[in-house]
Coordinates of C-alpha atoms in Angstrom, one line a residue:
M944 CA 0.0 4.4 -15.4
K945 CA 3.3 5.6 -16.9
K946 CA 3.4 2.9 -19.6
P947 CA 0.8 4.6 -21.9
Q948 CA 2.4 8.0 -21.3
L949 CA 5.8 6.5 -22.2
V950 CA 4.4 5.0 -25.4
L951 CA 2.6 8.2 -26.3
T952 CA 5.8 10.3 -25.7
R953 CA 7.8 7.9 -27.9
F954 CA 5.2 8.0 -30.6
K955 CA 5.3 11.8 -30.5
H956 CA 9.0 11.8 -30.9
V957 CA 8.9 9.4 -33.8
A958 CA 6.1 11.4 -35.5
G959 CA 8.0 14.6 -35.0
T960 CA 11.2 13.0 -36.5
M961 CA 9.2 11.6 -39.4
M962 CA 7.7 15.0 -40.1
L963 CA 11.2 16.7 -40.0
V964 CA 12.7 14.1 -42.3
A965 CA 9.7 14.5 -44.7
S966 CA 10.1 18.2 -44.7
L967 CA 13.8 18.1 -45.4
A968 CA 13.3 15.5 -48.1
L969 CA 10.6 17.6 -49.8
L970 CA 12.6 20.7 -49.5
Q971 CA 15.5 19.0 -51.2
A972 CA 13.3 17.6 -53.9
C973 CA 11.9 21.0 -54.7
G974 CA 15.4 22.3 -55.6
S975 CA 16.3 22.3 -59.2
D976 CA 19.5 20.7 -60.4
G977 CA 18.6 20.5 -64.1
K978 CA 17.5 16.8 -64.0
K979 CA 14.4 15.9 -65.8
E980 CA 13.3 13.1 -63.3
S981 CA 11.1 13.9 -60.4
R982 CA 13.1 14.6 -57.3
T983 CA 9.8 14.8 -55.3
E984 CA 9.0 11.2 -56.1
D985 CA 12.5 10.1 -55.1
A986 CA 12.3 12.1 -51.9
L987 CA 8.9 10.7 -51.0
E988 CA 10.2 7.1 -51.5
K989 CA 13.2 7.7 -49.4
T990 CA 11.1 9.4 -46.7
G991 CA 8.7 6.5 -46.6
D992 CA 11.6 4.1 -46.2
A993 CA 13.1 6.2 -43.4
I994 CA 9.7 6.5 -41.7
A995 CA 9.2 2.7 -41.8
A996 CA 12.7 2.2 -40.3
D997 CA 12.2 4.7 -37.6
T998 CA 8.8 3.3 -36.7
K999 CA 10.2 -0.2 -36.5
D1000 CA 13.0 1.0 -34.2
A1001 CA 10.6 3.0 -32.0
T1002 CA 8.2 0.1 -31.7
E1003 CA 11.0 -2.2 -30.6
K1004 CA 12.3 0.3 -28.1
A1005 CA 8.8 0.9 -26.7
K1006 CA 8.3 -2.9 -26.3
E1007 CA 11.6 -3.1 -24.4
D1008 CA 10.6 -0.2 -22.2
L1009 CA 7.2 -1.7 -21.5
K1010 CA 8.8 -5.0 -20.6
E1011 CA 11.3 -3.3 -18.3
A1012 CA 8.6 -1.2 -16.7
G1013 CA 6.5 -4.3 -16.1
E1014 CA 9.4 -6.1 -14.4
K1015 CA 10.0 -3.1 -12.2
A1016 CA 6.3 -2.9 -11.3
D1017 CA 6.2 -6.6 -10.4
A1018 CA 9.3 -6.2 -8.2
K1019 CA 7.7 -3.2 -6.4
S1020 CA 4.5 -5.1 -6.0
D1021 CA 6.4 -8.0 -4.3
E1022 CA 8.2 -5.5 -2.1
I1023 CA 4.9 -3.8 -1.0
A1024 CA 3.3 -7.2 -0.3
A1025 CA 6.3 -8.2 1.9
D1026 CA 6.1 -4.9 3.8
F1027 CA 2.4 -5.4 4.4
R1028 CA 2.8 -8.9 5.7
R1029 CA 5.7 -7.8 8.0
E1030 CA 3.8 -4.8 9.3
R1031 CA 0.6 -6.9 9.8
D1032 CA 2.5 -9.6 11.7
E1033 CA 4.2 -7.0 14.0
I1034 CA 0.8 -5.4 14.8
V1035 CA -0.8 -8.8 15.5
A1036 CA 2.1 -9.7 17.8
K1037 CA 1.6 -6.4 19.7
M1038 CA -2.1 -7.0 20.0
K1039 CA -1.4 -10.4 21.4
V1040 CA 0.8 -8.8 24.1
Q1041 CA -2.0 -6.3 24.9
K1042 CA -4.5 -9.2 25.1
E1043 CA -2.2 -11.0 27.6
K1044 CA -1.9 -7.9 29.7
L1045 CA -5.7 -7.6 29.7
D1046 CA -6.0 -11.2 30.8
E1047 CA -3.5 -10.6 33.6
K1048 CA -5.4 -7.4 34.7
I1049 CA -8.8 -9.3 34.6
D1050 CA -7.3 -12.1 36.7
E1051 CA -6.0 -9.6 39.2
L1052 CA -9.4 -8.0 39.5
K1053 CA -11.0 -11.4 40.0
I1054 CA -8.7 -12.1 42.9
K1055 CA -9.1 -8.7 44.4
A1056 CA -12.9 -8.8 44.1
D1057 CA -13.0 -12.0 46.3
K1058 CA -11.2 -10.1 49.1
Q1059 CA -13.2 -6.8 49.0
S1060 CA -16.3 -5.5 50.7
D1061 CA -19.5 -5.4 48.7
K1062 CA -19.2 -1.8 47.7
A1063 CA -15.6 -2.1 46.5
K1064 CA -16.3 -5.5 45.0
A1065 CA -19.1 -3.9 42.8
E1066 CA -16.7 -1.3 41.5
T1067 CA -14.0 -3.9 40.8
E1068 CA -16.5 -6.1 39.0
R1069 CA -17.6 -3.1 36.9
Q1070 CA -13.9 -2.4 35.9
K1071 CA -13.4 -6.1 35.2
A1072 CA -16.4 -6.2 32.9
K1073 CA -15.1 -3.2 31.0
L1074 CA -11.7 -4.9 30.5
E1075 CA -13.5 -8.1 29.4
V1076 CA -15.4 -6.1 26.7
E1077 CA -12.1 -4.5 25.6
R1078 CA -10.5 -8.0 25.5
E1079 CA -13.3 -9.2 23.3
H1080 CA -12.9 -6.3 20.9
L1081 CA -9.2 -6.9 20.8
S1082 CA -9.8 -10.6 19.9
R1083 CA -12.0 -9.6 17.0
D1084 CA -9.5 -7.0 15.9
M1085 CA -6.8 -9.6 16.0
D1086 CA -8.9 -11.9 13.8
K1087 CA -9.5 -9.1 11.4
A1088 CA -5.8 -8.3 11.2
K1089 CA -4.7 -11.9 10.7
N1090 CA -7.2 -12.2 7.8
S1091 CA -6.9 -8.7 6.2
T1092 CA -5.8 -8.2 2.7
A1093 CA -3.3 -5.5 1.6
D1094 CA -6.2 -3.4 0.1
A1095 CA -8.1 -3.4 3.4
W1096 CA -5.1 -3.0 5.6
K1097 CA -5.2 0.8 5.9
D1098 CA -8.7 0.8 7.2
V1099 CA -8.0 -2.1 9.6
K1100 CA -4.8 -0.4 10.9
S1101 CA -6.6 2.9 11.7
G1102 CA -9.2 1.0 13.7
F1103 CA -6.4 -0.7 15.7
K1104 CA -4.9 2.6 16.6
S1105 CA -8.2 3.8 18.1
A1106 CA -8.8 0.5 19.9
G1107 CA -5.2 0.7 21.3
R1108 CA -6.0 4.1 22.9
D1109 CA -9.3 2.7 24.3
I1110 CA -7.5 -0.2 25.9
G1111 CA -4.8 2.0 27.3
N1112 CA -7.4 4.2 28.9
A1113 CA -9.2 1.1 30.4
F1114 CA -5.9 0.0 31.9
D1115 CA -5.2 3.4 33.4
K1116 CA -8.7 3.5 35.0
A1117 CA -8.5 -0.1 36.3
G1118 CA -5.0 0.4 37.6
G1119 CA -6.1 3.6 39.4
K1120 CA -9.0 1.8 41.1
L1121 CA -6.7 -1.0 42.2
K1122 CA -4.3 1.4 43.8
K1123 CA -7.1 3.3 45.6
D1124 CA -8.6 0.1 47.0
N1125 CA -5.3 -1.2 48.3

């Protein structure tokens, strides 16, 4: 985005410089020193040469600046891509830990349900079913995270935060029920 602005700014500077040089040359040419030859023609010729030289210099400088800006943009892009991959891998690892905790809690509920009365067993089975649904959602989210692109990452990440709160709430409810039934 800054490249066109930089070139435009450089062009404005060159154009302004050229106009100033032309004005000074014409002003000097208009003065009378008693010569019969046209000073205006000489001034215009010199101004044209100066403009051509300034334009060439400005063009070369603009090319160098564009090349440098492109290299900086490439480096920044590589840095952003590395940050995205690192962040994505960290979140996937955290999700894997959450999934393992869900599996443990589901296993605890299965064991507990086998030892409970019918009424308590029904509640435990209901809590276990909720955790299994959360586990399934988490598995899908993990797949999305593993396969997400940098462009889609922001949307995927905000979905994970919401899912993380839901899983935390499910753990709290299931944990509370387990403690009451003991």
